[in-house]
Amino acid sequence: MQDITGDGGVLKEVVRTGSGELVPRDASVLVKYSGYLEYMDKPFDTNRYRRSSRLMKLGKEITLWGMEIGLLTMKKGELARFLFMPHYAYGTLGCPPLIPPNATVLFEIELMDFLDSAESDSFFALTAGQQDMFPLQKVLKVADTERQFGNYLFRQKHFMDAKDRYKRASLILCRRPYSEGEQSQIDAAKLLVFLNLSFTYLKLEHPARALMYGEKALEIDERNAKALFRCGQACLSMSEYEKARDFLIKAQKEQPFNHDINCELKKLASCYREYMDKQKEMCCRMFARLRLPSAEPKVKTFSPQQLKWTD
């Protein structure tokens, strides 16, 4: 095993290599891990069997010193084993009752993904005036980091938290005017954020807001099939069938063989038929109540005694 601290405190063995850049300091990481004590087959701590993992920030949410040092040597997709000596793990006291004093522990760690949030964190620590002085490329990077956080939260079905991240990215991109040369880059970034916000509001069952952000995306790219599709979905949710049809037909024109668009058009046709049937049934009931009762005259009958003449 490779000595990565120089004092034998953390030893590393690469099981599967990763790709890309090393994890930067202050990043938020998505990891799968299992920790083992010597002579034990079962882990004393693992998150491999959890249905969903969460991003953890280095220096704050990862408290094991050896694990943080080890993660800084890893790349995305890498799987490695680490041996942590006591002073890089749980120390002289251990962590009773699971971890005995002065325990050397083995951790198997898989780096699924990471997000470099250092610039984003420093950006939001500044005043509004200082933020406006940031160069374009740094603004774009901060906005993209926020969008990537939103994407991660969206995949975990934390739609409210994802929406907040996307809104932060939107505010960064819309807060100040840019030159004509810069605007195309800003518009490209805004388009992605508006599409994400539209989809997120659909998941949150706020179709009016979804439509608003879909239309903002169309202001940037009027032929964007995804934006047209989102607007069509929002209008269908609000039972605005004609508007939904207009948006979806335009989306289909841009992408004729898109399965989702064609399915949404079929759904629209079905919803519209149900709507018309209900309208017809309601009209029939309304007119039934207005019908007058039968006006046929009643014929009075008499008994023979009543028809007998008297003197």
PDB file of C-alpha atoms in Angstrom:
ATOM      1  CA  MET A   1       0.000   0.000   0.000  1.00  0.00           C
ATOM      2  CA  GLN A   2       1.148   3.522  -0.761  1.00  0.00           C
ATOM      3  CA  ASP A   3       1.993   5.818   2.144  1.00  0.00           C
ATOM      4  CA  ILE A   4       0.130   9.043   1.272  1.00  0.00           C
ATOM      5  CA  THR A   5       0.906  11.006   4.453  1.00  0.00           C
ATOM      6  CA  GLY A   6       4.631  10.272   4.686  1.00  0.00           C
ATOM      7  CA  ASP A   7       4.417   9.066   8.281  1.00  0.00           C
ATOM      8  CA  GLY A   8       2.657   5.761   7.675  1.00  0.00           C
ATOM      9  CA  GLY A   9      -0.588   7.155   9.098  1.00  0.00           C
ATOM     10  CA  VAL A  10      -2.686   6.626   5.973  1.00  0.00           C
ATOM     11  CA  LEU A  11      -1.918   3.830   3.509  1.00  0.00           C
ATOM     12  CA  LYS A  12      -3.712   3.508   0.170  1.00  0.00           C
ATOM     13  CA  GLU A  13      -4.338   0.691  -2.312  1.00  0.00           C
ATOM     14  CA  VAL A  14      -6.122   1.536  -5.600  1.00  0.00           C
ATOM     15  CA  VAL A  15      -8.648  -1.165  -6.547  1.00  0.00           C
ATOM     16  CA  ARG A  16     -10.083   0.622  -9.588  1.00  0.00           C
ATOM     17  CA  THR A  17      -8.688   3.791 -11.140  1.00  0.00           C
ATOM     18  CA  GLY A  18     -10.841   6.851 -11.711  1.00  0.00           C
ATOM     19  CA  SER A  19     -10.685   9.627 -14.287  1.00  0.00           C
ATOM     20  CA  GLY A  20     -10.501  13.400 -14.427  1.00  0.00           C
ATOM     21  CA  GLU A  21      -9.186  15.747 -11.777  1.00  0.00           C
ATOM     22  CA  LEU A  22      -8.390  15.032  -8.150  1.00  0.00           C
ATOM     23  CA  VAL A  23     -10.965  16.030  -5.548  1.00  0.00           C
ATOM     24  CA  PRO A  24     -10.288  19.683  -4.643  1.00  0.00           C
ATOM     25  CA  ARG A  25     -10.255  20.952  -1.089  1.00  0.00           C
ATOM     26  CA  ASP A  26     -13.675  22.235   0.109  1.00  0.00           C
ATOM     27  CA  ALA A  27     -15.487  20.035  -2.435  1.00  0.00           C
ATOM     28  CA  SER A  28     -18.724  18.200  -1.709  1.00  0.00           C
ATOM     29  CA  VAL A  29     -18.378  14.483  -2.388  1.00  0.00           C
ATOM     30  CA  LEU A  30     -20.722  11.590  -3.092  1.00  0.00           C
ATOM     31  CA  VAL A  31     -19.152   8.406  -1.742  1.00  0.00           C
ATOM     32  CA  LYS A  32     -19.948   4.794  -0.927  1.00  0.00           C
ATOM     33  CA  TYR A  33     -17.890   3.457   1.964  1.00  0.00           C
ATOM     34  CA  SER A  34     -17.496   0.564   4.384  1.00  0.00           C
ATOM     35  CA  GLY A  35     -15.304   0.568   7.513  1.00  0.00           C
ATOM     36  CA  TYR A  36     -13.786  -2.581   9.029  1.00  0.00           C
ATOM     37  CA  LEU A  37     -11.951  -3.444  12.222  1.00  0.00           C
ATOM     38  CA  GLU A  38      -9.151  -6.018  12.192  1.00  0.00           C
ATOM     39  CA  TYR A  39     -10.356  -9.661  12.150  1.00  0.00           C
ATOM     40  CA  MET A  40     -13.948  -8.598  11.417  1.00  0.00           C
ATOM     41  CA  ASP A  41     -15.806  -9.666   8.269  1.00  0.00           C
ATOM     42  CA  LYS A  42     -18.765  -7.332   8.679  1.00  0.00           C
ATOM     43  CA  PRO A  43     -18.330  -3.522   8.523  1.00  0.00           C
ATOM     44  CA  PHE A  44     -18.881  -1.509  11.667  1.00  0.00           C
ATOM     45  CA  ASP A  45     -20.048   1.380   9.490  1.00  0.00           C
ATOM     46  CA  THR A  46     -21.280   1.481   5.877  1.00  0.00           C
ATOM     47  CA  ASN A  47     -23.602   3.480   3.633  1.00  0.00           C
ATOM     48  CA  ARG A  48     -23.590   0.998   0.737  1.00  0.00           C
ATOM     49  CA  TYR A  49     -27.064  -0.321   1.496  1.00  0.00           C
ATOM     50  CA  ARG A  50     -28.796   3.041   1.749  1.00  0.00           C
ATOM     51  CA  ARG A  51     -31.305   3.747  -1.001  1.00  0.00           C
ATOM     52  CA  SER A  52     -29.807   7.157  -1.686  1.00  0.00           C
ATOM     53  CA  SER A  53     -26.543   8.798  -0.699  1.00  0.00           C
ATOM     54  CA  ARG A  54     -26.077  12.489  -0.064  1.00  0.00           C
ATOM     55  CA  LEU A  55     -23.340  14.942  -0.879  1.00  0.00           C
ATOM     56  CA  MET A  56     -20.999  15.566   2.056  1.00  0.00           C
ATOM     57  CA  LYS A  57     -18.750  18.586   2.343  1.00  0.00           C
ATOM     58  CA  LEU A  58     -15.086  18.082   3.135  1.00  0.00           C
ATOM     59  CA  GLY A  59     -14.036  19.754   6.363  1.00  0.00           C
ATOM     60  CA  LYS A  60     -17.595  19.879   7.712  1.00  0.00           C
ATOM     61  CA  GLU A  61     -19.584  16.695   7.239  1.00  0.00           C
ATOM     62  CA  ILE A  62     -16.681  14.248   6.881  1.00  0.00           C
ATOM     63  CA  THR A  63     -15.182  14.149  10.343  1.00  0.00           C
ATOM     64  CA  LEU A  64     -12.701  11.274   9.977  1.00  0.00           C
ATOM     65  CA  TRP A  65      -9.342  12.923   9.286  1.00  0.00           C
ATOM     66  CA  GLY A  66      -7.903   9.941   7.436  1.00  0.00           C
ATOM     67  CA  MET A  67     -10.951   9.723   5.138  1.00  0.00           C
ATOM     68  CA  GLU A  68     -10.659  13.389   4.187  1.00  0.00           C
ATOM     69  CA  ILE A  69      -6.946  12.995   3.407  1.00  0.00           C
ATOM     70  CA  GLY A  70      -7.687   9.888   1.363  1.00  0.00           C
ATOM     71  CA  LEU A  71     -10.488  11.535  -0.645  1.00  0.00           C
ATOM     72  CA  LEU A  72      -8.166  14.360  -1.683  1.00  0.00           C
ATOM     73  CA  THR A  73      -6.055  11.749  -3.525  1.00  0.00           C
ATOM     74  CA  MET A  74      -9.001  10.271  -5.466  1.00  0.00           C
ATOM     75  CA  LYS A  75     -10.607  10.831  -8.870  1.00  0.00           C
ATOM     76  CA  LYS A  76     -14.216  10.365  -9.948  1.00  0.00           C
ATOM     77  CA  GLY A  77     -15.101   6.678 -10.296  1.00  0.00           C
ATOM     78  CA  GLU A  78     -12.103   5.485  -8.265  1.00  0.00           C
ATOM     79  CA  LEU A  79     -12.385   2.626  -5.775  1.00  0.00           C
ATOM     80  CA  ALA A  80      -9.645   2.351  -3.125  1.00  0.00           C
ATOM     81  CA  ARG A  81      -8.828   0.780   0.228  1.00  0.00           C
ATOM     82  CA  PHE A  82      -7.288   2.834   3.014  1.00  0.00           C
ATOM     83  CA  LEU A  83      -5.650   1.797   6.254  1.00  0.00           C
ATOM     84  CA  PHE A  84      -5.987   4.508   8.919  1.00  0.00           C
ATOM     85  CA  MET A  85      -3.717   4.414  11.959  1.00  0.00           C
ATOM     86  CA  PRO A  86      -5.355   5.428  15.271  1.00  0.00           C
ATOM     87  CA  HIS A  87      -4.300   9.111  15.171  1.00  0.00           C
ATOM     88  CA  TYR A  88      -5.933   9.437  11.689  1.00  0.00           C
ATOM     89  CA  ALA A  89      -9.037   7.527  12.762  1.00  0.00           C
ATOM     90  CA  TYR A  90     -10.669   7.342  16.210  1.00  0.00           C
ATOM     91  CA  GLY A  91      -7.647   8.115  18.383  1.00  0.00           C
ATOM     92  CA  THR A  92      -6.597   6.740  21.731  1.00  0.00           C
ATOM     93  CA  LEU A  93     -10.147   6.687  23.086  1.00  0.00           C
ATOM     94  CA  GLY A  94     -11.845   4.954  20.162  1.00  0.00           C
ATOM     95  CA  CYS A  95     -15.622   5.184  19.853  1.00  0.00           C
ATOM     96  CA  PRO A  96     -17.239   2.789  22.351  1.00  0.00           C
ATOM     97  CA  PRO A  97     -18.862   0.350  22.097  1.00  0.00           C
ATOM     98  CA  LEU A  98     -18.010  -0.267  18.404  1.00  0.00           C
ATOM     99  CA  ILE A  99     -14.447   1.068  18.144  1.00  0.00           C
ATOM    100  CA  PRO A 100     -11.901   0.028  20.781  1.00  0.00           C
ATOM    101  CA  PRO A 101      -9.082   2.397  21.892  1.00  0.00           C
ATOM    102  CA  ASN A 102      -6.087   2.805  19.551  1.00  0.00           C
ATOM    103  CA  ALA A 103      -7.845   0.928  16.725  1.00  0.00           C
ATOM    104  CA  THR A 104      -6.382   0.733  13.220  1.00  0.00           C
ATOM    105  CA  VAL A 105      -9.269   0.657  10.725  1.00  0.00           C
ATOM    106  CA  LEU A 106      -9.651  -0.300   7.071  1.00  0.00           C
ATOM    107  CA  PHE A 107     -12.005   1.715   4.851  1.00  0.00           C
ATOM    108  CA  GLU A 108     -13.097   0.788   1.343  1.00  0.00           C
ATOM    109  CA  ILE A 109     -14.190   3.982  -0.431  1.00  0.00           C
ATOM    110  CA  GLU A 110     -15.748   4.514  -3.849  1.00  0.00           C
ATOM    111  CA  LEU A 111     -15.881   8.095  -5.119  1.00  0.00           C
ATOM    112  CA  MET A 112     -19.113   8.337  -7.120  1.00  0.00           C
ATOM    113  CA  ASP A 113     -18.993  12.062  -7.852  1.00  0.00           C
ATOM    114  CA  PHE A 114     -17.916  15.414  -6.456  1.00  0.00           C
ATOM    115  CA  LEU A 115     -18.746  19.071  -6.884  1.00  0.00           C
ATOM    116  CA  ASP A 116     -16.208  21.827  -6.386  1.00  0.00           C
ATOM    117  CA  SER A 117     -18.153  24.332  -4.295  1.00  0.00           C
ATOM    118  CA  ALA A 118     -15.195  26.446  -3.112  1.00  0.00           C
ATOM    119  CA  GLU A 119     -15.800  29.321  -5.548  1.00  0.00           C
ATOM    120  CA  SER A 120     -19.542  29.150  -5.010  1.00  0.00           C
ATOM    121  CA  ASP A 121     -19.095  29.352  -1.228  1.00  0.00           C
ATOM    122  CA  SER A 122     -16.710  32.309  -1.486  1.00  0.00           C
ATOM    123  CA  PHE A 123     -19.021  34.061  -3.981  1.00  0.00           C
ATOM    124  CA  PHE A 124     -22.029  33.978  -1.655  1.00  0.00           C
ATOM    125  CA  ALA A 125     -19.880  35.189   1.251  1.00  0.00           C
ATOM    126  CA  LEU A 126     -19.342  38.482  -0.627  1.00  0.00           C
ATOM    127  CA  THR A 127     -21.553  41.576  -0.658  1.00  0.00           C
ATOM    128  CA  ALA A 128     -23.794  42.272  -3.660  1.00  0.00           C
ATOM    129  CA  GLY A 129     -21.392  44.947  -4.884  1.00  0.00           C
ATOM    130  CA  GLN A 130     -18.430  42.609  -4.666  1.00  0.00           C
ATOM    131  CA  GLN A 131     -20.368  39.884  -6.488  1.00  0.00           C
ATOM    132  CA  ASP A 132     -21.011  42.297  -9.365  1.00  0.00           C
ATOM    133  CA  MET A 133     -17.244  42.707  -9.787  1.00  0.00           C
ATOM    134  CA  PHE A 134     -16.724  38.991 -10.480  1.00  0.00           C
ATOM    135  CA  PRO A 135     -15.496  38.276 -14.042  1.00  0.00           C
ATOM    136  CA  LEU A 136     -17.876  36.513 -16.419  1.00  0.00           C
ATOM    137  CA  GLN A 137     -16.158  33.104 -16.363  1.00  0.00           C
ATOM    138  CA  LYS A 138     -16.278  32.935 -12.560  1.00  0.00           C
ATOM    139  CA  VAL A 139     -19.959  33.922 -12.577  1.00  0.00           C
ATOM    140  CA  LEU A 140     -20.668  31.161 -15.087  1.00  0.00           C
ATOM    141  CA  LYS A 141     -18.759  28.644 -12.978  1.00  0.00           C
ATOM    142  CA  VAL A 142     -20.631  29.575  -9.791  1.00  0.00           C
ATOM    143  CA  ALA A 143     -23.985  29.375 -11.604  1.00  0.00           C
ATOM    144  CA  ASP A 144     -23.065  25.990 -13.076  1.00  0.00           C
ATOM    145  CA  THR A 145     -22.056  24.681  -9.641  1.00  0.00           C
ATOM    146  CA  GLU A 146     -25.435  25.715  -8.237  1.00  0.00           C
ATOM    147  CA  ARG A 147     -27.191  24.051 -11.186  1.00  0.00           C
ATOM    148  CA  GLN A 148     -25.192  20.849 -10.676  1.00  0.00           C
ATOM    149  CA  PHE A 149     -26.186  20.838  -6.991  1.00  0.00           C
ATOM    150  CA  GLY A 150     -29.783  21.273  -8.115  1.00  0.00           C
ATOM    151  CA  ASN A 151     -29.444  18.358 -10.544  1.00  0.00           C
ATOM    152  CA  TYR A 152     -28.126  16.124  -7.781  1.00  0.00           C
ATOM    153  CA  LEU A 153     -30.999  17.093  -5.453  1.00  0.00           C
ATOM    154  CA  PHE A 154     -33.507  16.603  -8.282  1.00  0.00           C
ATOM    155  CA  ARG A 155     -32.241  13.067  -8.893  1.00  0.00           C
ATOM    156  CA  GLN A 156     -32.707  12.400  -5.169  1.00  0.00           C
ATOM    157  CA  LYS A 157     -36.312  13.701  -5.545  1.00  0.00           C
ATOM    158  CA  HIS A 158     -35.658  16.628  -3.179  1.00  0.00           C
ATOM    159  CA  PHE A 159     -37.551  18.962  -5.516  1.00  0.00           C
ATOM    160  CA  MET A 160     -37.927  21.935  -3.159  1.00  0.00           C
ATOM    161  CA  ASP A 161     -34.189  21.979  -2.412  1.00  0.00           C
ATOM    162  CA  ALA A 162     -33.409  21.554  -6.117  1.00  0.00           C
ATOM    163  CA  LYS A 163     -35.670  24.486  -6.931  1.00  0.00           C
ATOM    164  CA  ASP A 164     -33.818  26.684  -4.442  1.00  0.00           C
ATOM    165  CA  ARG A 165     -30.454  25.821  -6.040  1.00  0.00           C
ATOM    166  CA  TYR A 166     -31.775  26.556  -9.534  1.00  0.00           C
ATOM    167  CA  LYS A 167     -33.220  29.859  -8.325  1.00  0.00           C
ATOM    168  CA  ARG A 168     -29.815  30.848  -6.924  1.00  0.00           C
ATOM    169  CA  ALA A 169     -28.226  30.084 -10.275  1.00  0.00           C
ATOM    170  CA  SER A 170     -30.910  32.136 -12.032  1.00  0.00           C
ATOM    171  CA  LEU A 171     -30.366  35.139  -9.748  1.00  0.00           C
ATOM    172  CA  ILE A 172     -26.608  35.042 -10.361  1.00  0.00           C
ATOM    173  CA  LEU A 173     -27.084  35.075 -14.132  1.00  0.00           C
ATOM    174  CA  CYS A 174     -29.791  37.763 -14.166  1.00  0.00           C
ATOM    175  CA  ARG A 175     -28.414  40.223 -11.619  1.00  0.00           C
ATOM    176  CA  ARG A 176     -26.438  42.530 -13.944  1.00  0.00           C
ATOM    177  CA  PRO A 177     -26.272  43.483 -17.658  1.00  0.00           C
ATOM    178  CA  TYR A 178     -23.537  42.064 -19.860  1.00  0.00           C
ATOM    179  CA  SER A 179     -21.918  43.151 -23.093  1.00  0.00           C
ATOM    180  CA  GLU A 180     -23.183  41.853 -26.411  1.00  0.00           C
ATOM    181  CA  GLY A 181     -20.255  39.440 -26.678  1.00  0.00           C
ATOM    182  CA  GLU A 182     -20.867  38.063 -23.193  1.00  0.00           C
ATOM    183  CA  GLN A 183     -24.645  37.798 -23.485  1.00  0.00           C
ATOM    184  CA  SER A 184     -24.592  34.676 -25.653  1.00  0.00           C
ATOM    185  CA  GLN A 185     -22.715  32.758 -22.923  1.00  0.00           C
ATOM    186  CA  ILE A 186     -25.085  34.056 -20.253  1.00  0.00           C
ATOM    187  CA  ASP A 187     -28.129  33.112 -22.366  1.00  0.00           C
ATOM    188  CA  ALA A 188     -26.816  29.586 -22.879  1.00  0.00           C
ATOM    189  CA  ALA A 189     -26.432  29.173 -19.101  1.00  0.00           C
ATOM    190  CA  LYS A 190     -29.832  30.759 -18.375  1.00  0.00           C
ATOM    191  CA  LEU A 191     -31.540  28.445 -20.872  1.00  0.00           C
ATOM    192  CA  LEU A 192     -30.402  25.351 -18.945  1.00  0.00           C
ATOM    193  CA  VAL A 193     -31.479  26.827 -15.612  1.00  0.00           C
ATOM    194  CA  PHE A 194     -34.922  27.917 -16.896  1.00  0.00           C
ATOM    195  CA  LEU A 195     -35.551  24.454 -18.365  1.00  0.00           C
ATOM    196  CA  ASN A 196     -34.606  22.861 -15.035  1.00  0.00           C
ATOM    197  CA  LEU A 197     -36.856  25.248 -13.108  1.00  0.00           C
ATOM    198  CA  SER A 198     -39.776  24.530 -15.451  1.00  0.00           C
ATOM    199  CA  PHE A 199     -39.393  20.776 -14.974  1.00  0.00           C
ATOM    200  CA  THR A 200     -38.974  21.132 -11.200  1.00  0.00           C
ATOM    201  CA  TYR A 201     -42.140  23.213 -10.854  1.00  0.00           C
ATOM    202  CA  LEU A 202     -44.024  20.529 -12.803  1.00  0.00           C
ATOM    203  CA  LYS A 203     -42.799  17.995 -10.240  1.00  0.00           C
ATOM    204  CA  LEU A 204     -43.927  20.355  -7.460  1.00  0.00           C
ATOM    205  CA  GLU A 205     -47.359  20.593  -9.154  1.00  0.00           C
ATOM    206  CA  HIS A 206     -47.103  24.336  -9.810  1.00  0.00           C
ATOM    207  CA  PRO A 207     -47.899  24.388 -13.553  1.00  0.00           C
ATOM    208  CA  ALA A 208     -48.298  28.176 -13.768  1.00  0.00           C
ATOM    209  CA  ARG A 209     -44.716  28.674 -12.561  1.00  0.00           C
ATOM    210  CA  ALA A 210     -43.551  25.870 -14.846  1.00  0.00           C
ATOM    211  CA  LEU A 211     -45.166  27.662 -17.787  1.00  0.00           C
ATOM    212  CA  MET A 212     -43.536  30.954 -16.800  1.00  0.00           C
ATOM    213  CA  TYR A 213     -40.021  29.493 -16.811  1.00  0.00           C
ATOM    214  CA  GLY A 214     -40.735  27.523 -19.967  1.00  0.00           C
ATOM    215  CA  GLU A 215     -41.690  30.760 -21.709  1.00  0.00           C
ATOM    216  CA  LYS A 216     -38.536  32.438 -20.353  1.00  0.00           C
ATOM    217  CA  ALA A 217     -36.550  29.655 -22.025  1.00  0.00           C
ATOM    218  CA  LEU A 218     -38.453  30.252 -25.288  1.00  0.00           C
ATOM    219  CA  GLU A 219     -37.498  33.938 -25.161  1.00  0.00           C
ATOM    220  CA  ILE A 220     -33.895  32.738 -25.489  1.00  0.00           C
ATOM    221  CA  ASP A 221     -34.569  29.947 -28.008  1.00  0.00           C
ATOM    222  CA  GLU A 222     -38.058  30.019 -29.527  1.00  0.00           C
ATOM    223  CA  ARG A 223     -37.594  26.643 -31.243  1.00  0.00           C
ATOM    224  CA  ASN A 224     -36.272  24.757 -28.231  1.00  0.00           C
ATOM    225  CA  ALA A 225     -38.206  21.464 -28.241  1.00  0.00           C
ATOM    226  CA  LYS A 226     -37.715  20.837 -24.519  1.00  0.00           C
ATOM    227  CA  ALA A 227     -39.063  24.279 -23.597  1.00  0.00           C
ATOM    228  CA  LEU A 228     -42.062  23.843 -25.917  1.00  0.00           C
ATOM    229  CA  PHE A 229     -42.714  20.432 -24.391  1.00  0.00           C
ATOM    230  CA  ARG A 230     -42.557  21.758 -20.813  1.00  0.00           C
ATOM    231  CA  CYS A 231     -44.973  24.578 -21.703  1.00  0.00           C
ATOM    232  CA  GLY A 232     -47.328  22.045 -23.271  1.00  0.00           C
ATOM    233  CA  GLN A 233     -47.210  19.876 -20.159  1.00  0.00           C
ATOM    234  CA  ALA A 234     -47.921  22.884 -17.934  1.00  0.00           C
ATOM    235  CA  CYS A 235     -50.908  23.988 -20.043  1.00  0.00           C
ATOM    236  CA  LEU A 236     -52.312  20.462 -20.058  1.00  0.00           C
ATOM    237  CA  SER A 237     -52.064  20.366 -16.245  1.00  0.00           C
ATOM    238  CA  MET A 238     -54.083  23.597 -16.147  1.00  0.00           C
ATOM    239  CA  SER A 239     -56.655  22.177 -18.631  1.00  0.00           C
ATOM    240  CA  GLU A 240     -55.749  24.840 -21.191  1.00  0.00           C
ATOM    241  CA  TYR A 241     -56.100  22.391 -24.041  1.00  0.00           C
ATOM    242  CA  GLU A 242     -55.747  24.698 -27.033  1.00  0.00           C
ATOM    243  CA  LYS A 243     -52.555  26.287 -25.686  1.00  0.00           C
ATOM    244  CA  ALA A 244     -51.215  22.847 -24.797  1.00  0.00           C
ATOM    245  CA  ARG A 245     -51.898  21.641 -28.339  1.00  0.00           C
ATOM    246  CA  ASP A 246     -50.121  24.650 -29.877  1.00  0.00           C
ATOM    247  CA  PHE A 247     -46.987  24.124 -27.768  1.00  0.00           C
ATOM    248  CA  LEU A 248     -46.885  20.357 -28.293  1.00  0.00           C
ATOM    249  CA  ILE A 249     -47.438  20.565 -32.068  1.00  0.00           C
ATOM    250  CA  LYS A 250     -44.510  23.018 -32.292  1.00  0.00           C
ATOM    251  CA  ALA A 251     -42.377  20.679 -30.183  1.00  0.00           C
ATOM    252  CA  GLN A 252     -43.317  17.749 -32.416  1.00  0.00           C
ATOM    253  CA  LYS A 253     -42.374  19.788 -35.482  1.00  0.00           C
ATOM    254  CA  GLU A 254     -38.872  20.245 -34.020  1.00  0.00           C
ATOM    255  CA  GLN A 255     -38.552  16.590 -32.955  1.00  0.00           C
ATOM    256  CA  PRO A 256     -41.075  14.468 -34.899  1.00  0.00           C
ATOM    257  CA  PHE A 257     -39.957  11.125 -33.437  1.00  0.00           C
ATOM    258  CA  ASN A 258     -39.634  12.186 -29.808  1.00  0.00           C
ATOM    259  CA  HIS A 259     -41.471   9.517 -27.789  1.00  0.00           C
ATOM    260  CA  ASP A 260     -42.336  11.805 -24.847  1.00  0.00           C
ATOM    261  CA  ILE A 261     -43.803  14.529 -27.069  1.00  0.00           C
ATOM    262  CA  ASN A 262     -45.930  12.058 -29.045  1.00  0.00           C
ATOM    263  CA  CYS A 263     -47.185  10.403 -25.847  1.00  0.00           C
ATOM    264  CA  GLU A 264     -48.120  13.805 -24.412  1.00  0.00           C
ATOM    265  CA  LEU A 265     -50.140  14.579 -27.559  1.00  0.00           C
ATOM    266  CA  LYS A 266     -52.024  11.295 -27.119  1.00  0.00           C
ATOM    267  CA  LYS A 267     -52.636  12.160 -23.479  1.00  0.00           C
ATOM    268  CA  LEU A 268     -53.921  15.590 -24.547  1.00  0.00           C
ATOM    269  CA  ALA A 269     -56.349  14.005 -27.045  1.00  0.00           C
ATOM    270  CA  SER A 270     -57.646  11.622 -24.355  1.00  0.00           C
ATOM    271  CA  CYS A 271     -58.057  14.430 -21.778  1.00  0.00           C
ATOM    272  CA  TYR A 272     -59.846  16.592 -24.332  1.00  0.00           C
ATOM    273  CA  ARG A 273     -62.297  13.791 -25.200  1.00  0.00           C
ATOM    274  CA  GLU A 274     -63.059  13.255 -21.513  1.00  0.00           C
ATOM    275  CA  TYR A 275     -63.540  17.002 -21.089  1.00  0.00           C
ATOM    276  CA  MET A 276     -65.975  17.188 -24.044  1.00  0.00           C
ATOM    277  CA  ASP A 277     -67.912  14.152 -22.791  1.00  0.00           C
ATOM    278  CA  LYS A 278     -68.304  15.763 -19.377  1.00  0.00           C
ATOM    279  CA  GLN A 279     -69.408  19.025 -20.982  1.00  0.00           C
ATOM    280  CA  LYS A 280     -71.998  17.162 -23.065  1.00  0.00           C
ATOM    281  CA  GLU A 281     -73.259  15.278 -20.010  1.00  0.00           C
ATOM    282  CA  MET A 282     -73.517  18.516 -18.017  1.00  0.00           C
ATOM    283  CA  CYS A 283     -75.490  20.207 -20.815  1.00  0.00           C
ATOM    284  CA  CYS A 284     -77.892  17.259 -21.018  1.00  0.00           C
ATOM    285  CA  ARG A 285     -78.531  17.433 -17.266  1.00  0.00           C
ATOM    286  CA  MET A 286     -79.050  21.184 -17.413  1.00  0.00           C
ATOM    287  CA  PHE A 287     -81.627  20.984 -20.198  1.00  0.00           C
ATOM    288  CA  ALA A 288     -83.361  18.060 -18.501  1.00  0.00           C
ATOM    289  CA  ARG A 289     -84.052  20.270 -15.476  1.00  0.00           C
ATOM    290  CA  LEU A 290     -85.579  22.955 -17.735  1.00  0.00           C
ATOM    291  CA  ARG A 291     -88.143  20.644 -19.376  1.00  0.00           C
ATOM    292  CA  LEU A 292     -91.802  21.566 -18.536  1.00  0.00           C
ATOM    293  CA  PRO A 293     -94.095  18.936 -16.974  1.00  0.00           C
ATOM    294  CA  SER A 294     -96.537  17.151 -19.310  1.00  0.00           C
ATOM    295  CA  ALA A 295     -99.522  19.434 -20.262  1.00  0.00           C
ATOM    296  CA  GLU A 296    -102.034  16.718 -21.363  1.00  0.00           C
ATOM    297  CA  PRO A 297    -105.528  17.576 -20.003  1.00  0.00           C
ATOM    298  CA  LYS A 298    -107.067  15.133 -17.590  1.00  0.00           C
ATOM    299  CA  VAL A 299    -110.506  13.764 -18.688  1.00  0.00           C
ATOM    300  CA  LYS A 300    -112.995  13.666 -15.858  1.00  0.00           C
ATOM    301  CA  THR A 301    -115.096  10.504 -15.700  1.00  0.00           C
ATOM    302  CA  PHE A 302    -118.534  10.130 -14.185  1.00  0.00           C
ATOM    303  CA  SER A 303    -120.399   7.182 -12.712  1.00  0.00           C
ATOM    304  CA  PRO A 304    -123.828   6.189 -14.094  1.00  0.00           C
ATOM    305  CA  GLN A 305    -125.448   7.520 -10.948  1.00  0.00           C
ATOM    306  CA  GLN A 306    -123.896  10.926 -11.524  1.00  0.00           C
ATOM    307  CA  LEU A 307    -125.200  10.970 -15.110  1.00  0.00           C
ATOM    308  CA  LYS A 308    -128.814  10.030 -14.078  1.00  0.00           C
ATOM    309  CA  TRP A 309    -131.370  12.797 -14.622  1.00  0.00           C
ATOM    310  CA  THR A 310    -133.522  13.822 -11.652  1.00  0.00           C
ATOM    311  CA  ASP A 311    -137.087  15.186 -11.749  1.00  0.00           C
TER     312      ASP A 311
END
